[in-house]
Short mmCIF file of C-alpha atoms and ligand atoms in Angstrom, two decimals:
data_model
loop_
_atom_site.label_atom_id
_atom_site.label_comp_id
_atom_site.label_asym_id
_atom_site.label_seq_id
_atom_site.Cartn_x
_atom_site.Cartn_y
_atom_site.Cartn_z
CA MET A 1 0.00 0.00 0.00
CA TYR A 2 1.37 3.43 -0.85
CA ALA A 3 0.32 6.98 -0.12
CA ARG A 4 2.17 10.23 -0.03
CA SER A 5 3.20 10.42 3.57
CA GLY A 6 3.42 8.46 6.77
CA LEU A 7 4.01 4.81 7.37
CA LEU A 8 1.34 3.36 5.21
CA SER A 9 0.97 -0.18 6.26
CA GLN A 10 1.50 -2.19 9.35
CA ARG A 11 1.70 -5.90 9.08
CA SER A 12 0.69 -8.67 11.34
CA CYS A 13 1.99 -12.18 11.02
CA SER A 14 -0.93 -14.46 10.36
CA SER A 15 0.83 -17.79 10.34
CA HIS A 16 2.99 -17.61 13.43
CA GLY A 17 1.39 -19.05 16.48
CA ARG A 18 -0.67 -21.49 14.46
CA GLU A 19 -0.23 -25.22 14.60
CA CYS A 20 1.22 -26.35 11.28
CA ALA A 21 1.36 -30.00 10.35
CA THR A 22 4.35 -29.88 7.97
CA PRO A 23 6.91 -27.30 6.83
CA VAL A 24 5.27 -27.31 3.38
CA LEU A 25 1.86 -26.59 4.88
CA ALA A 26 3.36 -23.93 7.10
CA ALA A 27 4.98 -22.26 4.12
CA GLN A 28 1.80 -22.49 2.04
CA ARG A 29 -0.25 -20.91 4.80
CA ARG A 30 2.33 -18.14 5.14
CA ASN A 31 2.20 -17.60 1.43
CA ASN A 32 -1.58 -17.25 1.43
CA SER A 33 -1.42 -14.49 4.01
CA THR A 34 -3.24 -11.36 2.92
CA ALA A 35 -1.14 -9.10 5.16
CA THR A 36 0.61 -6.29 3.34
CA LYS A 37 4.18 -7.27 2.57
CA ILE A 38 5.51 -3.88 1.56
CA ALA A 39 5.39 -0.66 3.54
CA VAL A 40 6.29 2.63 1.90
CA GLU A 41 7.15 5.84 3.68
CA PHE A 42 7.59 8.85 1.42
CA ASP A 43 9.24 12.00 2.72
CA GLN A 44 7.96 14.87 0.61
CA SER A 45 10.65 17.23 1.90
CA THR A 46 13.53 15.07 0.61
CA GLY A 47 11.79 13.34 -2.29
CA VAL A 48 13.01 10.01 -0.94
CA ALA A 49 10.81 7.00 -0.29
CA VAL A 50 11.75 4.13 2.00
CA MET A 51 10.29 0.79 1.01
CA ARG A 52 10.36 -1.82 3.76
CA LEU A 53 10.04 -5.49 2.94
CA GLN A 54 7.91 -7.09 5.63
CA GLY A 55 7.00 -10.59 4.54
CA PRO A 56 7.68 -12.84 7.52
CA PRO A 57 9.75 -14.71 8.24
CA VAL A 58 12.40 -14.04 5.59
CA ASN A 59 10.90 -11.82 2.84
CA SER A 60 10.87 -14.67 0.36
CA LEU A 61 9.77 -13.43 -3.03
CA SER A 62 6.38 -14.99 -3.68
CA LEU A 63 4.11 -14.01 -6.56
CA ASP A 64 2.05 -11.85 -4.19
CA PHE A 65 5.17 -10.26 -2.76
CA LEU A 66 6.63 -9.49 -6.19
CA THR A 67 3.32 -8.12 -7.45
CA GLU A 68 2.94 -5.82 -4.46
CA LEU A 69 6.55 -4.67 -4.79
CA CYS A 70 6.10 -3.86 -8.48
CA ILE A 71 2.86 -1.97 -7.90
CA ASN A 72 4.53 0.15 -5.24
CA VAL A 73 7.59 0.89 -7.39
CA GLU A 74 5.26 1.83 -10.25
CA LYS A 75 3.27 4.21 -8.05
CA LEU A 76 6.42 5.92 -6.81
CA GLU A 77 7.72 6.08 -10.37
CA MET A 78 4.61 8.00 -11.43
CA ASP A 79 5.07 10.49 -8.60
CA LYS A 80 7.35 13.14 -10.06
CA ASN A 81 8.20 14.36 -6.55
CA CYS A 82 9.81 11.05 -5.73
CA ARG A 83 13.45 11.04 -6.81
CA GLY A 84 14.95 8.37 -4.65
CA LEU A 85 14.00 4.96 -3.33
CA ILE A 86 15.63 3.09 -0.47
CA LEU A 87 14.80 -0.59 -0.31
CA THR A 88 15.30 -2.27 3.04
CA SER A 89 13.91 -4.99 5.30
CA SER A 90 11.77 -4.95 8.41
CA GLN A 91 12.66 -8.53 9.17
CA PRO A 92 15.48 -9.13 11.62
CA LYS A 93 18.69 -10.54 10.12
CA VAL A 94 17.29 -11.06 6.61
CA PHE A 95 17.02 -8.65 3.70
CA SER A 96 15.41 -11.27 1.44
CA ALA A 97 15.77 -15.06 1.22
CA GLY A 98 15.31 -14.83 -2.54
CA LEU A 99 12.62 -16.53 -4.56
CA ASP A 100 9.96 -18.30 -2.58
CA ILE A 101 10.81 -21.93 -3.19
CA MET A 102 7.17 -22.88 -2.60
CA GLU A 103 6.23 -20.96 -5.75
CA ILE A 104 8.17 -23.34 -7.94
CA TYR A 105 7.72 -26.55 -5.97
CA GLY A 106 5.14 -28.85 -7.57
CA LYS A 107 3.46 -26.07 -9.51
CA SER A 108 2.07 -26.27 -13.06
CA PRO A 109 4.16 -24.95 -15.96
CA GLU A 110 1.60 -22.14 -16.38
CA ARG A 111 1.90 -21.09 -12.76
CA CYS A 112 5.71 -21.30 -12.93
CA GLY A 113 5.63 -19.16 -16.08
CA GLU A 114 3.50 -16.56 -14.33
CA PHE A 115 5.88 -16.57 -11.39
CA TRP A 116 9.04 -16.18 -13.50
CA ARG A 117 7.43 -13.30 -15.41
CA ALA A 118 6.79 -11.58 -12.09
CA VAL A 119 10.45 -12.11 -11.13
CA GLN A 120 11.52 -10.56 -14.41
CA GLU A 121 9.14 -7.65 -13.99
CA MET A 122 10.55 -6.95 -10.52
CA TRP A 123 14.15 -6.62 -11.61
CA LEU A 124 13.30 -4.78 -14.83
CA LYS A 125 11.25 -2.24 -12.85
CA LEU A 126 14.06 -1.62 -10.40
CA TYR A 127 16.83 -1.69 -12.98
CA GLY A 128 14.95 0.62 -15.34
CA SER A 129 13.71 3.01 -12.68
CA SER A 130 14.25 6.71 -13.21
CA MET A 131 14.55 7.11 -9.42
CA VAL A 132 17.90 6.71 -7.72
CA THR A 133 17.55 3.29 -6.13
CA ILE A 134 19.50 2.11 -3.09
CA ALA A 135 19.41 -1.30 -1.44
CA ALA A 136 20.09 -0.97 2.28
CA ILE A 137 20.90 -4.62 2.89
CA ASN A 138 20.36 -5.10 6.59
CA GLY A 139 20.59 -8.89 6.64
CA SER A 140 21.29 -11.97 4.55
CA SER A 141 20.40 -11.68 0.91
CA PRO A 142 20.93 -14.90 -1.05
CA ALA A 143 19.98 -15.59 -4.69
CA GLY A 144 16.87 -13.57 -5.64
CA GLY A 145 17.60 -11.22 -2.73
CA CYS A 146 21.01 -10.60 -4.23
CA LEU A 147 19.45 -10.16 -7.69
CA MET A 148 17.01 -7.59 -6.29
CA SER A 149 19.80 -5.58 -4.69
CA MET A 150 21.99 -5.87 -7.80
CA THR A 151 19.31 -4.15 -9.86
CA CYS A 152 19.47 -1.09 -7.61
CA ASP A 153 21.88 1.74 -8.44
CA TYR A 154 23.69 1.46 -5.10
CA ARG A 155 24.04 -1.18 -2.38
CA ILE A 156 25.06 -0.73 1.22
CA MET A 157 25.31 -3.83 3.37
CA ALA A 158 25.36 -4.05 7.16
CA ASP A 159 28.81 -5.05 8.34
CA ASN A 160 28.02 -8.32 10.09
CA PRO A 161 29.88 -11.59 9.40
CA ARG A 162 26.63 -13.52 9.96
CA TYR A 163 25.00 -11.91 6.94
CA SER A 164 25.64 -13.54 3.58
CA ILE A 165 24.91 -12.46 0.04
CA GLY A 166 25.49 -14.08 -3.34
CA LEU A 167 24.04 -16.07 -6.20
CA ASN A 168 23.71 -19.53 -4.68
CA GLU A 169 20.69 -20.71 -6.64
CA THR A 170 22.54 -23.13 -8.92
CA GLN A 171 23.50 -25.07 -5.77
CA LEU A 172 19.77 -25.68 -5.38
CA GLY A 173 19.48 -26.79 -9.01
CA ILE A 174 17.57 -23.64 -9.96
CA VAL A 175 18.46 -22.11 -13.28
CA ALA A 176 16.73 -18.96 -14.39
CA PRO A 177 14.68 -19.64 -17.54
CA PHE A 178 15.18 -17.68 -20.75
CA TRP A 179 13.41 -14.36 -20.49
C1 LIG B 201 17.68 -15.74 -11.34
C2 LIG B 201 17.34 -16.70 -10.25
C3 LIG B 201 17.37 -16.05 -8.96
C4 LIG B 201 17.09 -16.59 -7.79
C5 LIG B 201 16.72 -17.95 -7.45
C6 LIG B 201 16.36 -18.04 -5.97
O1 LIG B 201 16.20 -17.04 -5.32
S1 LIG B 201 16.16 -19.57 -5.33
C7 LIG B 201 16.01 -19.29 -3.58
C8 LIG B 201 17.33 -19.33 -2.96
N1 LIG B 201 17.25 -18.97 -1.58
C9 LIG B 201 17.96 -19.57 -0.66
O2 LIG B 201 18.72 -20.48 -0.91
C10 LIG B 201 17.74 -19.06 0.75
C11 LIG B 201 17.66 -20.16 1.72
N2 LIG B 201 17.44 -19.61 3.03
C12 LIG B 201 18.43 -19.25 3.86
O3 LIG B 201 19.61 -19.28 3.54
C13 LIG B 201 18.00 -18.82 5.24
O4 LIG B 201 16.64 -19.16 5.42
C14 LIG B 201 18.20 -17.30 5.50
C15 LIG B 201 17.54 -16.43 4.46
C16 LIG B 201 19.69 -16.98 5.62
C17 LIG B 201 17.53 -16.96 6.88
O5 LIG B 201 18.03 -17.82 7.88
P1 LIG B 201 17.28 -17.94 9.28
O6 LIG B 201 18.09 -18.87 10.11
O7 LIG B 201 17.02 -16.58 9.83
O8 LIG B 201 15.84 -18.53 8.94
P2 LIG B 201 15.47 -20.06 8.58
O9 LIG B 201 16.47 -20.67 7.69
O10 LIG B 201 15.13 -20.78 9.84
O11 LIG B 201 14.15 -19.83 7.71
C18 LIG B 201 12.94 -19.43 8.32
C19 LIG B 201 11.79 -19.99 7.51
O12 LIG B 201 11.83 -19.44 6.19
C20 LIG B 201 11.79 -20.49 5.23
N3 LIG B 201 12.55 -20.06 4.03
C21 LIG B 201 13.82 -19.66 3.98
N4 LIG B 201 14.17 -19.33 2.73
C22 LIG B 201 13.08 -19.56 1.96
C23 LIG B 201 12.80 -19.40 0.58
N5 LIG B 201 13.73 -18.94 -0.29
N6 LIG B 201 11.58 -19.71 0.13
C24 LIG B 201 10.63 -20.16 0.99
N7 LIG B 201 10.82 -20.33 2.33
C25 LIG B 201 12.03 -20.02 2.79
C26 LIG B 201 12.45 -21.65 5.94
O13 LIG B 201 12.11 -22.86 5.32
C27 LIG B 201 11.88 -21.52 7.34
O14 LIG B 201 10.56 -22.01 7.30
P3 LIG B 201 9.89 -22.74 8.58
O15 LIG B 201 8.53 -23.15 8.11
O16 LIG B 201 9.86 -21.69 9.66
O17 LIG B 201 10.79 -23.89 8.91
#
């Protein structure tokens, strides 16, 4: 959700605290959460917006997450007063865990296609943005998280040896499809 000023959305974790039978079920329930995953704070006086990723537990990039992110970038892009965008995380210790594995696990080719298009749209939107984009990487940022930060103009990462970043997806047997 995006508006011109103020912290626009507060999230609540819908899945934590519930009994979940299996990790897959837990992840699916998390993924179906309708809570807002992106919060945008726009400071009119500086022309800089801060976009906080708040998809618990690790800001994995689901279709919903990517769609919401793209809509918010698009809205800021259309606001001529917005010149800069800082992308950061509200989750402790993690910037983004990369693509949500559950989006490509056991899904139909059509659904996978839709998902990969959303991935592509995300990085094209950030890479092609006319705003100055900065990733403030305040936690680990593997694979798709690294990709997302690489498409920003600048990256600043918290100096903590526990935080890792890099393109590890081939170790999982994931190869990006042809665009
Ligand atoms: C062009 C192609 C580009 C990209 C391809 C990809 O992005 S593939 C995805 C690659 N991602 C990874 O390999 C990340 C794996 N995750 C981690 O390394 C750690 O989870 C992380 C991010 C360092 C956080 O560690 P932490 O100890 O804080 O959390 P934990 O590992 O216990 O994870 C908490 C729950 O989140 C689930 N989870 C983690 N990553 C993902 C993911 N990518 N997709 C979906 N779910 C993810 C994890 O299973 C835990 O779930 P739970 O039900 O609580 O057990």
